[in-house]
Structures are given as structure tokens and as C-alpha cells.
PDB file of C-alpha atoms (C1' of nucleotides) in Angstrom:
ATOM      1  CA  MET A   1    -184.398  33.031-211.668  1.00  0.00           C
ATOM      2  CA  PRO A   2    -182.406  32.095-214.648  1.00  0.00           C
ATOM      3  CA  GLU A   3    -181.756  29.351-217.076  1.00  0.00           C
ATOM      4  CA  GLY A   4    -178.977  30.135-219.588  1.00  0.00           C
ATOM      5  CA  HIS A   5    -181.047  32.286-221.941  1.00  0.00           C
ATOM      6  CA  VAL A   6    -181.546  34.914-219.263  1.00  0.00           C
ATOM      7  CA  ILE A   7    -177.882  35.230-218.602  1.00  0.00           C
ATOM      8  CA  HIS A   8    -177.107  35.665-222.300  1.00  0.00           C
ATOM      9  CA  ARG A   9    -179.897  38.312-222.445  1.00  0.00           C
ATOM     10  CA  LEU A  10    -178.330  40.020-219.524  1.00  0.00           C
ATOM     11  CA  ALA A  11    -174.888  40.000-221.117  1.00  0.00           C
ATOM     12  CA  ARG A  12    -176.262  41.620-224.277  1.00  0.00           C
ATOM     13  CA  ALA A  13    -178.157  44.274-222.548  1.00  0.00           C
ATOM     14  CA  LEU A  14    -175.348  45.150-220.124  1.00  0.00           C
ATOM     15  CA  THR A  15    -172.929  45.354-223.223  1.00  0.00           C
ATOM     16  CA  GLU A  16    -175.588  47.509-225.265  1.00  0.00           C
ATOM     17  CA  ARG A  17    -176.267  49.886-222.413  1.00  0.00           C
ATOM     18  CA  PHE A  18    -172.860  50.273-220.769  1.00  0.00           C
ATOM     19  CA  GLY A  19    -170.288  49.013-223.093  1.00  0.00           C
ATOM     20  CA  GLY A  20    -167.210  51.250-223.960  1.00  0.00           C
ATOM     21  CA  ARG A  21    -168.144  53.879-221.398  1.00  0.00           C
ATOM     22  CA  PRO A  22    -167.392  54.788-217.741  1.00  0.00           C
ATOM     23  CA  VAL A  23    -169.718  53.587-215.198  1.00  0.00           C
ATOM     24  CA  ARG A  24    -170.726  54.312-211.668  1.00  0.00           C
ATOM     25  CA  SER A  25    -170.582  51.422-209.222  1.00  0.00           C
ATOM     26  CA  SER A  26    -171.843  50.939-205.573  1.00  0.00           C
ATOM     27  CA  SER A  27    -172.884  48.169-203.131  1.00  0.00           C
ATOM     28  CA  PRO A  28    -175.661  49.802-200.914  1.00  0.00           C
ATOM     29  CA  GLN A  29    -175.745  46.471-198.953  1.00  0.00           C
ATOM     30  CA  GLY A  30    -172.142  46.627-198.441  1.00  0.00           C
ATOM     31  CA  ARG A  31    -171.112  42.872-199.382  1.00  0.00           C
ATOM     32  CA  PHE A  32    -169.528  43.935-202.553  1.00  0.00           C
ATOM     33  CA  ALA A  33    -168.266  47.199-201.283  1.00  0.00           C
ATOM     34  CA  GLU A  34    -164.498  46.903-201.642  1.00  0.00           C
ATOM     35  CA  ALA A  35    -164.587  45.590-205.254  1.00  0.00           C
ATOM     36  CA  SER A  36    -167.349  47.936-206.297  1.00  0.00           C
ATOM     37  CA  GLU A  37    -165.234  50.920-205.289  1.00  0.00           C
ATOM     38  CA  ILE A  38    -162.292  49.836-207.477  1.00  0.00           C
ATOM     39  CA  LEU A  39    -164.677  49.693-210.457  1.00  0.00           C
ATOM     40  CA  ASP A  40    -166.410  52.965-209.824  1.00  0.00           C
ATOM     41  CA  GLY A  41    -165.714  55.353-212.589  1.00  0.00           C
ATOM     42  CA  THR A  42    -163.996  52.874-214.882  1.00  0.00           C
ATOM     43  CA  VAL A  43    -164.878  51.724-218.406  1.00  0.00           C
ATOM     44  CA  LEU A  44    -167.084  48.718-218.646  1.00  0.00           C
ATOM     45  CA  SER A  45    -165.867  47.025-221.835  1.00  0.00           C
ATOM     46  CA  ARG A  46    -168.538  44.267-222.380  1.00  0.00           C
ATOM     47  CA  ALA A  47    -170.277  41.340-220.810  1.00  0.00           C
ATOM     48  CA  GLU A  48    -170.398  37.668-221.728  1.00  0.00           C
ATOM     49  CA  ALA A  49    -172.407  34.578-220.752  1.00  0.00           C
ATOM     50  CA  VAL A  50    -171.224  31.028-220.501  1.00  0.00           C
ATOM     51  CA  GLY A  51    -173.918  28.748-219.190  1.00  0.00           C
ATOM     52  CA  LYS A  52    -175.431  30.310-216.151  1.00  0.00           C
ATOM     53  CA  HIS A  53    -172.158  32.378-215.499  1.00  0.00           C
ATOM     54  CA  LEU A  54    -172.141  36.020-216.294  1.00  0.00           C
ATOM     55  CA  LEU A  55    -168.806  37.737-216.844  1.00  0.00           C
ATOM     56  CA  VAL A  56    -168.723  41.506-216.826  1.00  0.00           C
ATOM     57  CA  TYR A  57    -165.390  42.952-218.162  1.00  0.00           C
ATOM     58  CA  PHE A  58    -163.823  46.170-217.244  1.00  0.00           C
ATOM     59  CA  GLU A  59    -160.955  48.004-218.832  1.00  0.00           C
ATOM     60  CA  GLY A  60    -157.528  47.308-217.000  1.00  0.00           C
ATOM     61  CA  GLY A  61    -158.327  43.503-216.549  1.00  0.00           C
ATOM     62  CA  ASN A  62    -161.094  43.513-213.847  1.00  0.00           C
ATOM     63  CA  VAL A  63    -163.793  41.100-214.288  1.00  0.00           C
ATOM     64  CA  VAL A  64    -166.911  40.597-212.195  1.00  0.00           C
ATOM     65  CA  TRP A  65    -168.129  37.132-212.120  1.00  0.00           C
ATOM     66  CA  VAL A  66    -171.772  36.715-211.242  1.00  0.00           C
ATOM     67  CA  HIS A  67    -173.919  33.752-210.716  1.00  0.00           C
ATOM     68  CA  LEU A  68    -177.538  34.264-209.931  1.00  0.00           C
ATOM     69  CA  GLY A  69    -178.392  30.925-208.492  1.00  0.00           C
ATOM     70  CA  LEU A  70    -182.037  30.112-207.867  1.00  0.00           C
ATOM     71  CA  ILE A  71    -183.232  33.493-206.740  1.00  0.00           C
ATOM     72  CA  GLY A  72    -180.739  36.144-207.763  1.00  0.00           C
ATOM     73  CA  LYS A  73    -181.979  38.989-210.028  1.00  0.00           C
ATOM     74  CA  PHE A  74    -180.059  41.444-212.095  1.00  0.00           C
ATOM     75  CA  ARG A  75    -182.476  44.027-213.533  1.00  0.00           C
ATOM     76  CA  PHE A  76    -182.569  47.423-215.127  1.00  0.00           C
ATOM     77  CA  VAL A  77    -184.590  49.789-213.242  1.00  0.00           C
ATOM     78  CA  ASP A  78    -185.777  53.479-213.725  1.00  0.00           C
ATOM     79  CA  PRO A  79    -183.523  56.026-212.176  1.00  0.00           C
ATOM     80  CA  GLY A  80    -184.949  56.951-208.818  1.00  0.00           C
ATOM     81  CA  PRO A  81    -184.643  56.665-205.053  1.00  0.00           C
ATOM     82  CA  LEU A  82    -182.739  53.609-203.723  1.00  0.00           C
ATOM     83  CA  LEU A  83    -185.337  50.869-202.750  1.00  0.00           C
ATOM     84  CA  SER A  84    -184.446  48.012-200.310  1.00  0.00           C
ATOM     85  CA  PRO A  85    -180.674  48.891-200.084  1.00  0.00           C
ATOM     86  CA  GLN A  86    -180.250  46.068-197.446  1.00  0.00           C
ATOM     87  CA  THR A  87    -180.510  43.614-200.397  1.00  0.00           C
ATOM     88  CA  LEU A  88    -178.954  45.499-203.145  1.00  0.00           C
ATOM     89  CA  ARG A  89    -175.630  43.806-203.727  1.00  0.00           C
ATOM     90  CA  TRP A  90    -174.300  45.740-206.704  1.00  0.00           C
ATOM     91  CA  ARG A  91    -175.699  48.778-208.370  1.00  0.00           C
ATOM     92  CA  LEU A  92    -174.244  49.848-211.778  1.00  0.00           C
ATOM     93  CA  TRP A  93    -175.323  52.995-213.513  1.00  0.00           C
ATOM     94  CA  SER A  94    -174.440  55.815-216.078  1.00  0.00           C
ATOM     95  CA  ASP A  95    -176.395  58.449-217.600  1.00  0.00           C
ATOM     96  CA  ARG A  96    -178.013  55.894-219.811  1.00  0.00           C
ATOM     97  CA  ALA A  97    -179.204  53.156-217.562  1.00  0.00           C
ATOM     98  CA  VAL A  98    -179.369  51.752-213.888  1.00  0.00           C
ATOM     99  CA  ALA A  99    -178.752  48.127-213.224  1.00  0.00           C
ATOM    100  CA  GLU A 100    -179.434  46.369-209.799  1.00  0.00           C
ATOM    101  CA  LEU A 101    -178.151  42.873-208.682  1.00  0.00           C
ATOM    102  CA  ARG A 102    -179.953  41.398-205.699  1.00  0.00           C
ATOM    103  CA  GLY A 103    -179.650  37.831-204.133  1.00  0.00           C
ATOM    104  CA  PRO A 104    -176.883  36.365-206.328  1.00  0.00           C
ATOM    105  CA  GLN A 105    -175.387  33.043-205.345  1.00  0.00           C
ATOM    106  CA  TRP A 106    -172.140  34.799-205.919  1.00  0.00           C
ATOM    107  CA  CYS A 107    -170.677  38.157-207.167  1.00  0.00           C
ATOM    108  CA  ARG A 108    -166.826  38.232-207.165  1.00  0.00           C
ATOM    109  CA  LEU A 109    -164.036  40.368-208.541  1.00  0.00           C
ATOM    110  CA  ILE A 110    -161.674  38.215-210.665  1.00  0.00           C
ATOM    111  CA  THR A 111    -158.837  38.699-213.119  1.00  0.00           C
ATOM    112  CA  SER A 112    -159.290  38.245-216.892  1.00  0.00           C
ATOM    113  CA  GLU A 113    -157.137  35.092-216.481  1.00  0.00           C
ATOM    114  CA  GLU A 114    -159.473  33.858-213.981  1.00  0.00           C
ATOM    115  CA  ALA A 115    -162.501  34.626-216.219  1.00  0.00           C
ATOM    116  CA  GLU A 116    -160.723  32.655-219.021  1.00  0.00           C
ATOM    117  CA  ARG A 117    -160.584  29.569-216.626  1.00  0.00           C
ATOM    118  CA  VAL A 118    -164.323  30.010-215.899  1.00  0.00           C
ATOM    119  CA  ILE A 119    -165.062  29.860-219.715  1.00  0.00           C
ATOM    120  CA  GLU A 120    -162.661  26.900-220.186  1.00  0.00           C
ATOM    121  CA  GLY A 121    -164.130  24.996-217.106  1.00  0.00           C
ATOM    122  CA  SER A 122    -167.775  25.388-218.394  1.00  0.00           C
ATOM    123  CA  GLY A 123    -169.427  22.476-220.338  1.00  0.00           C
ATOM    124  CA  PRO A 124    -170.628  23.251-223.757  1.00  0.00           C
ATOM    125  CA  ASP A 125    -173.327  25.802-223.943  1.00  0.00           C
ATOM    126  CA  PRO A 126    -175.994  25.159-226.653  1.00  0.00           C
ATOM    127  CA  ILE A 127    -176.380  29.025-227.084  1.00  0.00           C
ATOM    128  CA  ARG A 128    -172.784  29.790-227.798  1.00  0.00           C
ATOM    129  CA  ALA A 129    -171.417  29.336-231.296  1.00  0.00           C
ATOM    130  CA  ASP A 130    -168.204  27.766-229.861  1.00  0.00           C
ATOM    131  CA  ALA A 131    -169.966  24.985-228.140  1.00  0.00           C
ATOM    132  CA  ASP A 132    -168.577  21.400-228.947  1.00  0.00           C
ATOM    133  CA  PRO A 133    -171.408  18.847-228.281  1.00  0.00           C
ATOM    134  CA  GLN A 134    -169.016  15.995-228.674  1.00  0.00           C
ATOM    135  CA  ARG A 135    -167.594  16.703-225.181  1.00  0.00           C
ATOM    136  CA  ALA A 136    -171.135  16.289-223.757  1.00  0.00           C
ATOM    137  CA  TRP A 137    -171.614  13.119-225.738  1.00  0.00           C
ATOM    138  CA  GLU A 138    -168.224  11.544-224.516  1.00  0.00           C
ATOM    139  CA  ARG A 139    -169.324  12.007-220.923  1.00  0.00           C
ATOM    140  CA  LEU A 140    -173.011  11.256-221.355  1.00  0.00           C
ATOM    141  CA  SER A 141    -172.356   7.973-222.977  1.00  0.00           C
ATOM    142  CA  ARG A 142    -170.403   6.689-220.161  1.00  0.00           C
ATOM    143  CA  THR A 143    -172.752   6.970-217.367  1.00  0.00           C
ATOM    144  CA  ARG A 144    -175.653   5.066-216.117  1.00  0.00           C
ATOM    145  CA  ARG A 145    -177.159   8.207-214.370  1.00  0.00           C
ATOM    146  CA  PRO A 146    -180.663   9.001-215.494  1.00  0.00           C
ATOM    147  CA  VAL A 147    -180.582  11.149-218.600  1.00  0.00           C
ATOM    148  CA  ALA A 148    -182.833  13.700-216.760  1.00  0.00           C
ATOM    149  CA  ALA A 149    -179.994  14.209-214.042  1.00  0.00           C
ATOM    150  CA  VAL A 150    -177.236  14.432-216.782  1.00  0.00           C
ATOM    151  CA  LEU A 151    -179.127  17.129-218.677  1.00  0.00           C
ATOM    152  CA  MET A 152    -178.775  19.314-215.371  1.00  0.00           C
ATOM    153  CA  ASP A 153    -175.061  18.718-215.224  1.00  0.00           C
ATOM    154  CA  GLN A 154    -173.362  21.914-216.347  1.00  0.00           C
ATOM    155  CA  LYS A 155    -170.307  20.181-217.245  1.00  0.00           C
ATOM    156  CA  LEU A 156    -172.270  18.588-220.028  1.00  0.00           C
ATOM    157  CA  PHE A 157    -175.117  20.994-220.771  1.00  0.00           C
ATOM    158  CA  ALA A 158    -174.222  24.443-219.522  1.00  0.00           C
ATOM    159  CA  GLY A 159    -177.088  26.666-219.210  1.00  0.00           C
ATOM    160  CA  VAL A 160    -179.798  23.917-219.210  1.00  0.00           C
ATOM    161  CA  GLY A 161    -182.003  24.249-216.077  1.00  0.00           C
ATOM    162  CA  ASN A 162    -185.166  22.453-214.953  1.00  0.00           C
ATOM    163  CA  ILE A 163    -187.521  23.884-217.656  1.00  0.00           C
ATOM    164  CA  PHE A 164    -185.375  23.105-220.636  1.00  0.00           C
ATOM    165  CA  ARG A 165    -184.441  19.530-219.453  1.00  0.00           C
ATOM    166  CA  ALA A 166    -188.124  18.576-218.741  1.00  0.00           C
ATOM    167  CA  GLU A 167    -189.282  20.015-222.128  1.00  0.00           C
ATOM    168  CA  VAL A 168    -186.599  18.796-224.372  1.00  0.00           C
ATOM    169  CA  LEU A 169    -187.184  15.195-222.964  1.00  0.00           C
ATOM    170  CA  PHE A 170    -190.936  15.515-223.677  1.00  0.00           C
ATOM    171  CA  ARG A 171    -190.361  16.773-227.145  1.00  0.00           C
ATOM    172  CA  LEU A 172    -188.273  13.923-227.994  1.00  0.00           C
ATOM    173  CA  GLY A 173    -190.416  11.249-226.091  1.00  0.00           C
ATOM    174  CA  ILE A 174    -187.471  10.193-223.872  1.00  0.00           C
ATOM    175  CA  ASP A 175    -187.996   8.350-220.611  1.00  0.00           C
ATOM    176  CA  PRO A 176    -186.337  10.907-218.140  1.00  0.00           C
ATOM    177  CA  TYR A 177    -185.090   7.817-216.040  1.00  0.00           C
ATOM    178  CA  LEU A 178    -183.213   6.100-219.147  1.00  0.00           C
ATOM    179  CA  PRO A 179    -179.691   5.388-218.199  1.00  0.00           C
ATOM    180  CA  ALA A 180    -177.817   8.063-220.148  1.00  0.00           C
ATOM    181  CA  VAL A 181    -175.507   5.262-221.634  1.00  0.00           C
ATOM    182  CA  ASP A 182    -178.619   3.783-223.508  1.00  0.00           C
ATOM    183  CA  LEU A 183    -179.282   6.982-225.411  1.00  0.00           C
ATOM    184  CA  PRO A 184    -178.589   6.329-229.046  1.00  0.00           C
ATOM    185  CA  ARG A 185    -176.068   8.751-230.685  1.00  0.00           C
ATOM    186  CA  GLU A 186    -178.694  10.003-233.272  1.00  0.00           C
ATOM    187  CA  VAL A 187    -181.138  10.817-230.471  1.00  0.00           C
ATOM    188  CA  PHE A 188    -178.491  12.594-228.606  1.00  0.00           C
ATOM    189  CA  ASP A 189    -177.862  14.647-231.772  1.00  0.00           C
ATOM    190  CA  GLU A 190    -181.469  15.444-231.944  1.00  0.00           C
ATOM    191  CA  LEU A 191    -181.514  16.375-228.326  1.00  0.00           C
ATOM    192  CA  TRP A 192    -178.656  18.827-228.755  1.00  0.00           C
ATOM    193  CA  SER A 193    -179.986  20.449-231.769  1.00  0.00           C
ATOM    194  CA  ASP A 194    -183.436  20.883-230.148  1.00  0.00           C
ATOM    195  CA  LEU A 195    -181.656  22.495-227.220  1.00  0.00           C
ATOM    196  CA  VAL A 196    -179.864  24.855-229.503  1.00  0.00           C
ATOM    197  CA  ALA A 197    -183.087  25.762-231.262  1.00  0.00           C
ATOM    198  CA  LEU A 198    -185.236  26.216-227.987  1.00  0.00           C
ATOM    199  CA  MET A 199    -182.457  28.129-226.040  1.00  0.00           C
ATOM    200  CA  ARG A 200    -181.525  30.440-228.842  1.00  0.00           C
ATOM    201  CA  ASP A 201    -185.143  31.179-229.349  1.00  0.00           C
ATOM    202  CA  ALA A 202    -185.530  31.971-225.559  1.00  0.00           C
ATOM    203  CA  VAL A 203    -182.542  34.401-225.885  1.00  0.00           C
ATOM    204  CA  GLY A 204    -184.537  36.375-228.473  1.00  0.00           C
ATOM    205  CA  SER A 205    -187.801  36.223-226.852  1.00  0.00           C
ATOM    206  CA  GLY A 206    -186.969  36.404-223.141  1.00  0.00           C
ATOM    207  CA  ARG A 207    -189.346  33.465-222.374  1.00  0.00           C
ATOM    208  CA  ILE A 208    -189.289  29.732-222.816  1.00  0.00           C
ATOM    209  CA  ASP A 209    -191.686  28.546-225.320  1.00  0.00           C
ATOM    210  CA  THR A 210    -191.592  24.814-226.285  1.00  0.00           C
ATOM    211  CA  VAL A 211    -194.993  24.054-227.610  1.00  0.00           C
ATOM    212  CA  ALA A 212    -194.760  23.991-231.333  1.00  0.00           C
ATOM    213  CA  GLY A 213    -195.855  22.022-234.446  1.00  0.00           C
ATOM    214  CA  VAL A 214    -199.256  20.207-234.673  1.00  0.00           C
ATOM    215  CA  HIS A 215    -199.636  19.691-230.873  1.00  0.00           C
ATOM    216  CA  THR A 216    -200.493  23.238-229.844  1.00  0.00           C
ATOM    217  CA  PRO A 217    -202.887  23.667-227.033  1.00  0.00           C
ATOM    218  CA  GLU A 218    -205.409  25.325-229.477  1.00  0.00           C
ATOM    219  CA  SER A 219    -205.237  22.262-231.676  1.00  0.00           C
ATOM    220  CA  MET A 220    -206.046  20.225-228.606  1.00  0.00           C
ATOM    221  CA  GLY A 221    -209.048  22.373-227.864  1.00  0.00           C
ATOM    222  CA  ARG A 222    -207.503  23.560-224.530  1.00  0.00           C
ATOM    223  CA  ALA A 223    -206.659  27.013-223.312  1.00  0.00           C
ATOM    224  CA  PRO A 224    -203.071  27.815-223.743  1.00  0.00           C
ATOM    225  CA  ARG A 225    -201.279  27.019-220.325  1.00  0.00           C
ATOM    226  CA  GLU A 226    -198.923  29.899-219.552  1.00  0.00           C
ATOM    227  CA  ASP A 227    -196.283  29.145-216.816  1.00  0.00           C
ATOM    228  CA  PRO A 228    -195.625  31.910-214.397  1.00  0.00           C
ATOM    229  CA  HIS A 229    -192.176  32.212-215.924  1.00  0.00           C
ATOM    230  CA  GLY A 230    -193.932  33.580-218.882  1.00  0.00           C
ATOM    231  CA  GLY A 231    -193.641  31.064-221.513  1.00  0.00           C
ATOM    232  CA  GLU A 232    -195.699  28.175-222.896  1.00  0.00           C
ATOM    233  CA  VAL A 233    -194.747  24.661-221.893  1.00  0.00           C
ATOM    234  CA  TYR A 234    -195.799  21.183-222.267  1.00  0.00           C
ATOM    235  CA  VAL A 235    -194.878  19.643-218.845  1.00  0.00           C
ATOM    236  CA  TYR A 236    -192.876  21.963-216.716  1.00  0.00           C
ATOM    237  CA  ARG A 237    -194.861  22.786-213.403  1.00  0.00           C
ATOM    238  CA  ARG A 238    -197.987  21.007-214.931  1.00  0.00           C
ATOM    239  CA  ALA A 239    -198.153  17.861-212.732  1.00  0.00           C
ATOM    240  CA  GLY A 240    -201.774  16.736-212.455  1.00  0.00           C
ATOM    241  CA  PHE A 241    -202.923  18.544-215.583  1.00  0.00           C
ATOM    242  CA  PRO A 242    -203.720  16.652-218.751  1.00  0.00           C
ATOM    243  CA  CYS A 243    -200.823  16.269-221.244  1.00  0.00           C
ATOM    244  CA  LEU A 244    -201.232  18.719-224.134  1.00  0.00           C
ATOM    245  CA  VAL A 245    -200.691  15.789-226.464  1.00  0.00           C
ATOM    246  CA  CYS A 246    -202.420  12.708-225.095  1.00  0.00           C
ATOM    247  CA  GLY A 247    -204.587  13.926-222.085  1.00  0.00           C
ATOM    248  CA  THR A 248    -202.704  11.634-219.634  1.00  0.00           C
ATOM    249  CA  GLU A 249    -201.796  13.318-216.257  1.00  0.00           C
ATOM    250  CA  VAL A 250    -198.434  14.950-216.182  1.00  0.00           C
ATOM    251  CA  ALA A 251    -196.373  13.208-213.461  1.00  0.00           C
ATOM    252  CA  VAL A 252    -193.940  14.981-210.964  1.00  0.00           C
ATOM    253  CA  ALA A 253    -191.132  13.277-208.904  1.00  0.00           C
ATOM    254  CA  ASP A 254    -188.160  14.412-206.931  1.00  0.00           C
ATOM    255  CA  LEU A 255    -184.992  13.830-208.674  1.00  0.00           C
ATOM    256  CA  SER A 256    -181.858  15.022-206.675  1.00  0.00           C
ATOM    257  CA  GLY A 257    -183.695  17.522-204.863  1.00  0.00           C
ATOM    258  CA  ARG A 258    -185.461  19.046-207.911  1.00  0.00           C
ATOM    259  CA  ASN A 259    -188.890  18.522-209.269  1.00  0.00           C
ATOM    260  CA  LEU A 260    -188.984  16.514-212.488  1.00  0.00           C
ATOM    261  CA  TYR A 261    -191.991  16.655-214.879  1.00  0.00           C
ATOM    262  CA  TRP A 262    -192.825  14.252-217.460  1.00  0.00           C
ATOM    263  CA  CYS A 263    -195.833  12.558-219.255  1.00  0.00           C
ATOM    264  CA  PRO A 264    -195.786   8.869-218.456  1.00  0.00           C
ATOM    265  CA  SER A 265    -197.665   7.955-221.677  1.00  0.00           C
ATOM    266  CA  CYS A 266    -195.639  10.160-224.223  1.00  0.00           C
ATOM    267  CA  GLN A 267    -192.438   9.295-222.289  1.00  0.00           C
ATOM    268  CA  PRO A 268    -192.912   5.462-221.330  1.00  0.00           C
ATOM    269  CA  GLU A 269    -190.407   3.557-219.337  1.00  0.00           C
ATOM    270  CA  GLY A 270    -187.438   2.526-221.534  1.00  0.00           C
ATOM    271  CA  SER A 271    -188.338   4.855-224.315  1.00  0.00           C
ATOM    272  CA  THR A 272    -185.117   6.098-225.959  1.00  0.00           C
ATOM    273  CA  GLY A 273    -187.062   8.632-228.014  1.00  0.00           C
ATOM    274  CA  GLY A 274    -186.757   9.074-231.732  1.00  0.00           C
ATOM    275  CA  VAL A 275    -189.355   7.160-233.878  1.00  0.00           C
ATOM    276  CA  GLN A 276    -191.976   5.752-231.481  1.00  0.00           C
TER     277      GLN A 276
ATOM    278  C1'  DA B   1    -197.303  38.072-190.407  1.00  0.00           C
ATOM    279  C1'  DG B   2    -195.868  33.722-191.423  1.00  0.00           C
ATOM    280  C1'  DC B   3    -195.099  29.897-194.354  1.00  0.00           C
ATOM    281  C1'  DT B   4    -193.617  27.612-198.818  1.00  0.00           C
ATOM    282  C1'  DC B   5    -191.662  27.402-203.076  1.00  0.00           C
ATOM    283  C1'  DA B   6    -188.765  28.787-207.003  1.00  0.00           C
ATOM    284  C1'  DT B   7    -185.606  28.694-213.847  1.00  0.00           C
ATOM    285  C1'  DG B   8    -179.188  26.652-208.668  1.00  0.00           C
ATOM    286  C1'  DG B   9    -175.085  24.966-206.654  1.00  0.00           C
ATOM    287  C1'  DC B  10    -172.072  24.303-202.662  1.00  0.00           C
ATOM    288  C1'  DG B  11    -169.966  21.745-198.894  1.00  0.00           C
ATOM    289  C1'  DA B  12    -170.433  18.358-195.031  1.00  0.00           C
ATOM    290  C1'  DG B  13    -171.358  13.707-194.135  1.00  0.00           C
TER     291       DG B  13
ATOM    292  C1'  DT C   1    -178.230  12.835-200.007  1.00  0.00           C
ATOM    293  C1'  DC C   2    -179.020  16.525-197.018  1.00  0.00           C
ATOM    294  C1'  DG C   3    -178.791  21.160-195.192  1.00  0.00           C
ATOM    295  C1'  DC C   4    -177.728  25.652-196.401  1.00  0.00           C
ATOM    296  C1'  DC C   5    -177.175  30.088-198.742  1.00  0.00           C
ATOM    297  C1'  DC C   6    -179.332  34.258-201.218  1.00  0.00           C
ATOM    298  C1'  DT C   7    -184.664  37.105-202.191  1.00  0.00           C
ATOM    299  C1'  DG C   8    -189.328  37.648-203.400  1.00  0.00           C
ATOM    300  C1'  DA C   9    -193.926  36.033-204.948  1.00  0.00           C
ATOM    301  C1'  DG C  10    -197.917  33.738-203.776  1.00  0.00           C
ATOM    302  C1'  DC C  11    -200.319  31.587-200.883  1.00  0.00           C
ATOM    303  C1'  DT C  12    -202.591  31.061-196.006  1.00  0.00           C
ATOM    304  C1'  DG C  13    -204.497  32.932-191.919  1.00  0.00           C
TER     305       DG C  13
END
DNA sequence: AGCTCATGGCGAG
DNA sequence: TCGCCCTGAGCTG
């Protein structure tokens, strides 16, 4: 269940544990069997992430393009008997490690040329050094869609998911329903740099921690609220609980089929963030 | 045992 | 905008 930081960590781990060496490959479930057989015994050169896309490169020009979707998991496991083979799409192993892919939205064998197009087709990814936020600004500043919807658009903010969008809007005090076109340029710049900081931090820690500065739960006299995803957050999945900053009940609403969380007092209607 | 929901995205209307 | 796909955790009974 990934936002971009999970994919970047995966790419790093796959490169560290398998990079530059031959790997074994199988598809116990059978749905990736043909491709898996081609890769079996070949050298995995490296893995790379762009947004929520994972690209696993093999010598000879083969690339596995993985997208975990909402429920996919790619995990390292201890060597041992095969558990639940009916859901095990891809198993990758060597004498050093075993990795298991289950429930991905897709897992396809492509060429390195196609992989290049996946990277080019992605929006800027705040975690990557080559990201150009100007590309996001040019599109954001021309749409009246709510800024909360735009933040989930992978052509503008690759790797941002439901947690990062809710948290970054809260941290900057922005009304999630503000038409994107009304967001001042200087606030966009703050938004982008906050995403860079939060997302890169999450790559390092493996969890999304957004509660920082003077408004820690401790300073508010409340027990820290840890979300099941493992990190500590202001509003994500906290509907009905008091805002950690002002005590107002956190709100939730459906926005294009996803739950949106925000504090109606800290992010009042029409607020463009910045200096309140 | 069965239901609901989840850090996502696609394609049909 | 809705239904659908993939899996598994956390409820409810």
C-alpha cells in the first residue's frame, strides 16, 4: 500500500540486495510465468522508482514494470517454504535474499526503450533529483479543479498519495477545495519544498511523519496519534478526532472516490495558505 | 465465515 | 462518476 516513498525504498533495497548479480525468478501464481522464465538466471542490474512506478532492469534490455496499486505488496521474506502460492505473482531470489510480489496492479515485461517512456511520461517526482516543479506549476495554475484533487494527479505530483496530500495541505493551511488556479506562486513553491522534505524523509524512515515544529501532540497535552501506516500525522484518517493544533474536529469528505481529511478551522474556506 | 476498507488507477458510460 | 481489478487486515458475528 504505497505512496512514492515506499517505491523508492523498494528500488533501493532491490538494487542493494540483487544488483549486479544473477537472480532466480518464478511466478508460482502463473500470471507472470512466461516473462519470469525469460528472466530466470539473468543479471539484475538495478531498480529505479519514478512516482509510484517501479522499474527493475536486467542485463540484456529487459525491464519489469511494476505498479503496486492500492493493495499490492513487494516484500523481502525469509527463505523457507512457499506460502500462499496462488497469490504470489513474482518471486525473485538469490543466495542473499528472497522478494515476493503479491497483488500488484500490474507487473509487465517491457524493453528499456519503453521504460524510458515510462519515466518521461511521469510528472515531476519530489523525491527525484531530476524533478522539475515548473512542469507542475504550469498545469496547476491553469485549472479550477480543487487543489486537493490536483495534488493526487500523477502528471503533476508523481508519488503523492492520499496521506501526503492531506498532510501538506494541513501544514500550509490551505483550503483543500481552493481552485488550483487561485494558489499563489509563492505558496506553490512552499508546497513543493514541503513535499520534497516530507517525502525524502519518508524514504529514509519508511514511514510518513508530518507532525513537527511547535505543534507536536506532546505539546498539546495529547497522546501521540499513530496511524496504522506507522507514522504520525495531523489529519489523515483522524476524522472526528480533535485537531492536534486547534482542537476542532477533523473533517472527512469524499473527493473523486477517495477520503479527504482536513481541519475546517486551520484550513478555512478560501484560505490560500501562507501567512494566516 | 463474511463483510468493509485501504497509501491506486483503469476503462466504460 | 461509477464499477472494477488485485490482496489482506480488521472488524463483526
